[in-house]
XYZ file of C-alpha atoms in Angstrom:
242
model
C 72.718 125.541 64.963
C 74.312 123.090 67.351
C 75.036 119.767 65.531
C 73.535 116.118 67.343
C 77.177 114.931 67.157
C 75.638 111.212 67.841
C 74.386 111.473 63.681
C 77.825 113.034 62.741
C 80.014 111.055 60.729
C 83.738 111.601 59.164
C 86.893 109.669 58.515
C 89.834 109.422 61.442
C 93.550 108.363 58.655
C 96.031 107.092 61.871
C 99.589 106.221 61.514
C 100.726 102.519 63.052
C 100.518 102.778 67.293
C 103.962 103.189 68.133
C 105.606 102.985 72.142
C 106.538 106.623 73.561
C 109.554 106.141 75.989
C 111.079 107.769 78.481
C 113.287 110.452 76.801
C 116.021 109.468 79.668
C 117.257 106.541 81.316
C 114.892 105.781 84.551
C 115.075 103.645 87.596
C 114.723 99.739 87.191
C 112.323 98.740 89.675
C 109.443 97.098 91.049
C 106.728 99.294 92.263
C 103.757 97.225 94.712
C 100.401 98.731 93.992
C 98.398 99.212 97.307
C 95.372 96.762 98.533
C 92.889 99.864 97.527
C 94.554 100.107 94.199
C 94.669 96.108 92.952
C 91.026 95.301 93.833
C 89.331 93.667 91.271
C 86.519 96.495 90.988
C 89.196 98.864 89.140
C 90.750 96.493 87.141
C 89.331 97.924 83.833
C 90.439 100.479 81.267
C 89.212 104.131 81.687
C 88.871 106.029 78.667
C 88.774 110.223 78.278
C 88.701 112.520 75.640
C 89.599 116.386 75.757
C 89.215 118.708 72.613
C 91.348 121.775 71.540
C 90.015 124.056 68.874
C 92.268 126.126 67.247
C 94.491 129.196 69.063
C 97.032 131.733 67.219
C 99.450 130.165 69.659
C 99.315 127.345 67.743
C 100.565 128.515 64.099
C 103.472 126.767 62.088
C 103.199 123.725 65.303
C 102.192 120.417 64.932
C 100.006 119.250 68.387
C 101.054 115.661 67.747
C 105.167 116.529 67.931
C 104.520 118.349 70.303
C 102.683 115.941 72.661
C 104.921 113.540 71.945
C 107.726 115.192 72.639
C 106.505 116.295 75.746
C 105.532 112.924 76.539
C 108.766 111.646 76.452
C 110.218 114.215 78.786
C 107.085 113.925 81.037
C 107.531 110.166 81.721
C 110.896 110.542 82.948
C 109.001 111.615 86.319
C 106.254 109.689 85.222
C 108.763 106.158 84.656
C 105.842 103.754 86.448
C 103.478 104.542 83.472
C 105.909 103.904 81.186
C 106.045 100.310 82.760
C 103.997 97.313 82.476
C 101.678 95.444 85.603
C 102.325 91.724 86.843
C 100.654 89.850 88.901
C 102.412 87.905 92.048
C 100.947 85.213 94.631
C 97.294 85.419 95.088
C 96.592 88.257 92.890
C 99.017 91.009 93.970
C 99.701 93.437 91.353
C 102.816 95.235 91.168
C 104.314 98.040 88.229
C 107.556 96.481 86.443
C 109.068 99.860 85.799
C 110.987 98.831 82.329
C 110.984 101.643 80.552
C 109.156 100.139 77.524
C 106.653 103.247 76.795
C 103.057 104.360 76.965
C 101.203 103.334 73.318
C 100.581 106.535 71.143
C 98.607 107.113 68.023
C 99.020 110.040 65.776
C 95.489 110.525 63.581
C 93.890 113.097 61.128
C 90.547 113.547 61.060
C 88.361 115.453 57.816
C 86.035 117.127 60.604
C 86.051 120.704 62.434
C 85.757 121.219 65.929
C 82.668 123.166 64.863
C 80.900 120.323 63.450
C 80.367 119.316 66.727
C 78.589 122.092 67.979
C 79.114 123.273 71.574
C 77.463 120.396 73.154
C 80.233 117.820 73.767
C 78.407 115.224 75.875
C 78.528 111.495 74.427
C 78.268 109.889 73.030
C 80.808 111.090 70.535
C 80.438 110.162 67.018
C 83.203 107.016 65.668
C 84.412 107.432 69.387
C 86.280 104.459 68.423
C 88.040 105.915 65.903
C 89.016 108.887 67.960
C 90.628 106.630 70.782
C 91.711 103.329 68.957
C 91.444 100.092 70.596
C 94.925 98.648 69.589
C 94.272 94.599 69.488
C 95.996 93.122 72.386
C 96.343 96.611 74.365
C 93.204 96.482 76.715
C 94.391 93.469 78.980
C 95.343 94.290 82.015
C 98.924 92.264 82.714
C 101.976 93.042 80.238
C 100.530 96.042 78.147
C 100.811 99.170 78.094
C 99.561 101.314 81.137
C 98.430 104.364 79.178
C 96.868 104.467 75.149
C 96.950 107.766 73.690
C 95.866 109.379 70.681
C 96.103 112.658 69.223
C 94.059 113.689 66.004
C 94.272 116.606 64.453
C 91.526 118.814 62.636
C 91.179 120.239 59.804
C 90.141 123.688 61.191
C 93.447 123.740 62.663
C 92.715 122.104 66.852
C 92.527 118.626 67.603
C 91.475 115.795 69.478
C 93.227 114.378 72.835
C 92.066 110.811 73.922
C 93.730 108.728 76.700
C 92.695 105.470 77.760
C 94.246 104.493 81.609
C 94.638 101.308 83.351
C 92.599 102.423 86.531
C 94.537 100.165 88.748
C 97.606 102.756 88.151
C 96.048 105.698 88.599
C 92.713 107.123 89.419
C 90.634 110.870 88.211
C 92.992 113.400 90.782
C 96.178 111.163 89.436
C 95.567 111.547 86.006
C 94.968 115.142 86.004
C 98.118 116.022 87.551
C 99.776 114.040 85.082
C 98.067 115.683 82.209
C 98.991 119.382 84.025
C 102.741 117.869 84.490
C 102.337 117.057 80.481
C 101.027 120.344 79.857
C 103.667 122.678 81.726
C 106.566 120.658 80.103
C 104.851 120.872 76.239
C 105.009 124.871 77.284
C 108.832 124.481 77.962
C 109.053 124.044 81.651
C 111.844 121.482 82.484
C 109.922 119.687 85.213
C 106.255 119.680 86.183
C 105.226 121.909 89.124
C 104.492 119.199 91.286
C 106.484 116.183 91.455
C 104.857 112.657 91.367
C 105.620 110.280 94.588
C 104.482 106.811 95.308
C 104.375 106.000 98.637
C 101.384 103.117 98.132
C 102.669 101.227 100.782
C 100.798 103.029 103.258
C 98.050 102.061 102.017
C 98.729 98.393 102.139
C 96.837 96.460 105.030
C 99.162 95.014 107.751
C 100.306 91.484 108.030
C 98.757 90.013 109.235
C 95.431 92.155 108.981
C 94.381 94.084 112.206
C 91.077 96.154 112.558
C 91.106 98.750 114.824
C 88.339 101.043 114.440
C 85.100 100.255 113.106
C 83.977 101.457 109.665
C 80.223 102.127 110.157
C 79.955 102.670 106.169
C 80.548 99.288 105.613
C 77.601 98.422 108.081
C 74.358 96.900 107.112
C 71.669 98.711 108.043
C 68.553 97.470 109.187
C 65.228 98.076 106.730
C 63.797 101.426 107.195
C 59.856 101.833 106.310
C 60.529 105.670 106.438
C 62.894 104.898 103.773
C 62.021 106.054 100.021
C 64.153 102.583 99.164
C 62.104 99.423 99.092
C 64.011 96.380 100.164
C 64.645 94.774 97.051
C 66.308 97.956 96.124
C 68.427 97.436 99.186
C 69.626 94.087 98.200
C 70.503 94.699 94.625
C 72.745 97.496 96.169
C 74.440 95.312 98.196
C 74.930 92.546 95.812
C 76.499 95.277 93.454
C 79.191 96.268 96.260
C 80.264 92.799 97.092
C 80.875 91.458 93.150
């Protein structure tokens, strides 16, 4: 019988938020954030949640050290994330690599990953509770860049939730983080594939020059063969340009 997980209820216990740090010393810096990355359209929090029932692997270890651990030793290639975002003249955001740590919650939960059934679509029951909104942490200048918690289960798996400033990374960016994450929580002593920054070349020039023209930017005349109706048009537009 597969549970409506939207009518299930149970109780998440979590430990105080703490900062995770960089388990070594990392480079001091300022890191620019591109023109595609500081637009105001991704300057918002993106939440995700992954669940692990339980393996043999897993006997006599404790997912949360683990991750944490890991963590640590992951940010060290991952420093920017463990940095905070400012904001210079007329808007420009930029990653003040300081070191101070991406925002971790350890949890327990009284719930098995069975109790959700096999049909993990949201929305999740207490989703709140599995990814915690620390007060003060969901701004988007001079907090932390990544939230993450990690609940266990009582049946033995648990519950991985990360909530990402989207300005600092995006879907492809965050998986390869999470892979990096996951290789080095298996023992590897660096991820597979290194990280590298290089957002300046997607900066515009200065000052700005066009030179090709970007027909998907174009607005298109009305089309009776169209299945849109105009006013459908419009509200289209209007969406892209707030």
């Amino acid at each position: 019988m597969v549970l409506q997980t939207s009518s299930l209820g149970f109780i998440v216990r979590r430990h105080p938020p703490e900062l995770v740090a960089p388990a070594n010393p990392t480079p001091r810096e300022v890191k620019l954030l591109s023109d595609i990355d500081d637009q105001n359209g991704l300057r918002y929090q993106l939440p995700l949640v992954l669940f692990f029932p339980y393996q043999p692997s897993m006997e006599g270890k404790d997912p949360v050290e683990v991750i944490r651990e890991a963590l640590s030793k992951t940010l060290v290639f991952y420093y920017p994330f463990a940095g905070r975002l400012r904001e210079g003249p007329d808007g420009k955001l930029m990653v003040d690599c300081n070191g101070e740590g991406v925002m971790f919650i350890e949890a327990d939960a009284d719930v098995t990953i069975e109790q959700f059934g096999n049909n993990f679509m949201p929305p999740f029951p207490c989703f709140d509770e599995l990814l915690y909104n620390v007060p003060g942490s969901d701004g988007m200048i001079d907090t932390p860049l990544l939230l993450i918690q990690v609940t266990r289960l009582k049946c033995g798996g648990f519950i991985f939730a990360l909530r990402m400033n989207h300005t600092i990374c995006d879907g492809s960016g965050i998986c390869q983080f999470l892979k990096a994450l996951s290789e080095i929580a298996h023992g590897a002593p660096k991820p597979s594939i290194l990280p590298g920054w290089h957002r300046e070349i997607l900066c515009a020039r200065e000052p700005p020059r066009i030179t090709c023209i970007h027909q998907e930017y174009q607005q298109l005349p009305p089309d009776s063969r169209s299945i849109f109706i105009s006013h459908q048009r419009s509200e289209f537009s209007d969406f892209l340009s707030k």
